[in-house]
Amino acid sequence: MTQQLDATILVLGEQSDILLNLLKKQFSTIYELEHIEDKDNFFKENGKDIIAVATSSNIGITKEEIDALPKLEIIASFGVGYDSIDIDYAKKRGIQITNTPNVLNDCVADTAMMLTYAVARKLISADAYVRQGNWISPFPLTTSLSKKVCGILGMGNIGEEIAKRAVAAGMEVIYHNRTEKNNVPYHYVATLEALAEQADFLILALPSTSQTQHIINTNILEKMKPTAYIINIARGSVIDEKALIESLKHEKIAGAGLDVFEEEPCTQSPLFEMDRVVLTPHYASGTYETRQAMALLVCQNLTQFFNKNSLITPI
Ligand code: 8YV
């Protein structure tokens, strides 16, 4: 068993028991900001002593919180995406930041494929069809994956895992990325427009940055085939959701599988009325195994930091 470190961690936002339990096991003092009533007073009293923060991709950290922690040295984030952290601002202050890449690649790629199968084979409608006792007539025909073109936008570590699974499904993989990768066997398409034109399934696996904000907009959606589907396991911000809804309404594309939304949690949307979409609650990494591995990596990074060793997954 690892020895508990005499160290204080400030946890931001509502975090899972998997992360909290591990933090409590490994570090002597854990403050959960979410459960502190007088937050201003907490920052006044303790802010100057806190050097380590644990947060997550969905919570991040605000500039005000960074400012209220003048001795902050490390932000350990649970999640691979770090669009909720102002990295430049933190780095200017000399704060180190870690995330949890790679340990979630398999589950996120599985989710991309699960949504791909679900939209193509109309899984949700087919399930309802049986449950509602409608199986007196045959279910309408659905769409095959094999021999179809899977266009991946963003050939990073997650994109590569999606590509392997798409190949296993008999698909032809093409991709667009900021730069062509010389270590992947898939056809590189030089522009997003051309990728959108060619893909039968356009899968988004790119990070959310100021450059990728609404990268999927009316112009790109207009390029897609009316028989094509779009799958998003990246971030809601990469799609102009209003434009997507319009495109689905007017049958400009065949359907969508979405794990992420422009506003999360998403509790109401015109998408809810559409049976050509399959929606999941930003849960791509949400398996016991992957969340455990992510929590462990957060704790390992913090342990390395307190022991003055090099960080495992610095940003
Ligand atoms: C997490 C994610 O579910 O890793 C990411 O970037 O979006 C997800 O894996 C989420 O951030 C956990 O809070």
Coordinates of C-alpha atoms in Angstrom, one line a residue, residues 102-117 144-152 155-174 185-186 201 203 205 231 233 284-285 287 290:
N102 CA -4.4 7.8 -23.2
V103 CA -6.0 5.9 -20.4
L104 CA -9.4 6.8 -21.8
N105 CA -8.7 6.3 -25.5
D106 CA -10.4 2.8 -25.7
C107 CA -13.6 3.8 -24.0
V108 CA -14.0 7.1 -25.9
A109 CA -13.3 5.3 -29.2
D110 CA -15.8 2.5 -28.2
T111 CA -18.4 5.2 -27.7
A112 CA -17.7 6.8 -31.1
M113 CA -18.3 3.4 -32.7
M114 CA -21.3 2.6 -30.5
L115 CA -22.9 5.8 -31.6
T116 CA -22.0 5.0 -35.2
Y117 CA -23.6 1.6 -35.0
S144 CA -24.6 -1.0 -43.2
L145 CA -21.2 0.2 -41.9
S146 CA -19.0 -2.1 -44.0
K147 CA -17.6 -0.6 -47.2
K148 CA -18.6 2.9 -46.0
V149 CA -16.2 5.8 -45.7
C150 CA -15.4 6.8 -42.1
G151 CA -14.0 10.3 -42.1
I152 CA -12.2 11.2 -38.9
M155 CA -6.2 11.9 -35.9
G156 CA -4.8 12.1 -32.4
N157 CA -4.6 9.2 -30.0
I158 CA -8.4 8.8 -29.8
G159 CA -8.8 9.3 -33.5
E160 CA -6.3 6.4 -34.1
E161 CA -8.3 4.1 -31.8
I162 CA -11.5 5.0 -33.6
A163 CA -9.8 4.3 -37.0
K164 CA -8.7 0.8 -35.8
R165 CA -12.3 0.0 -34.8
A166 CA -13.7 1.4 -38.0
V167 CA -11.3 -0.8 -40.1
A168 CA -12.5 -3.8 -38.0
A169 CA -16.1 -2.8 -39.0
G170 CA -15.0 -3.1 -42.7
M171 CA -15.0 0.7 -43.2
E172 CA -12.5 2.7 -45.3
V173 CA -10.9 5.3 -43.1
I174 CA -9.9 8.8 -44.3
P185 CA -2.0 4.0 -42.9
Y186 CA -5.1 6.0 -43.7
F201 CA -19.8 8.8 -41.2
I203 CA -16.5 11.3 -36.7
A205 CA -12.2 13.6 -32.4
I231 CA -20.7 11.6 -34.7
I233 CA -17.3 12.5 -29.0
A284 CA -17.6 8.3 -23.3
S285 CA -14.9 7.8 -20.6
T287 CA -16.7 3.2 -17.3
T290 CA -11.4 4.0 -17.2

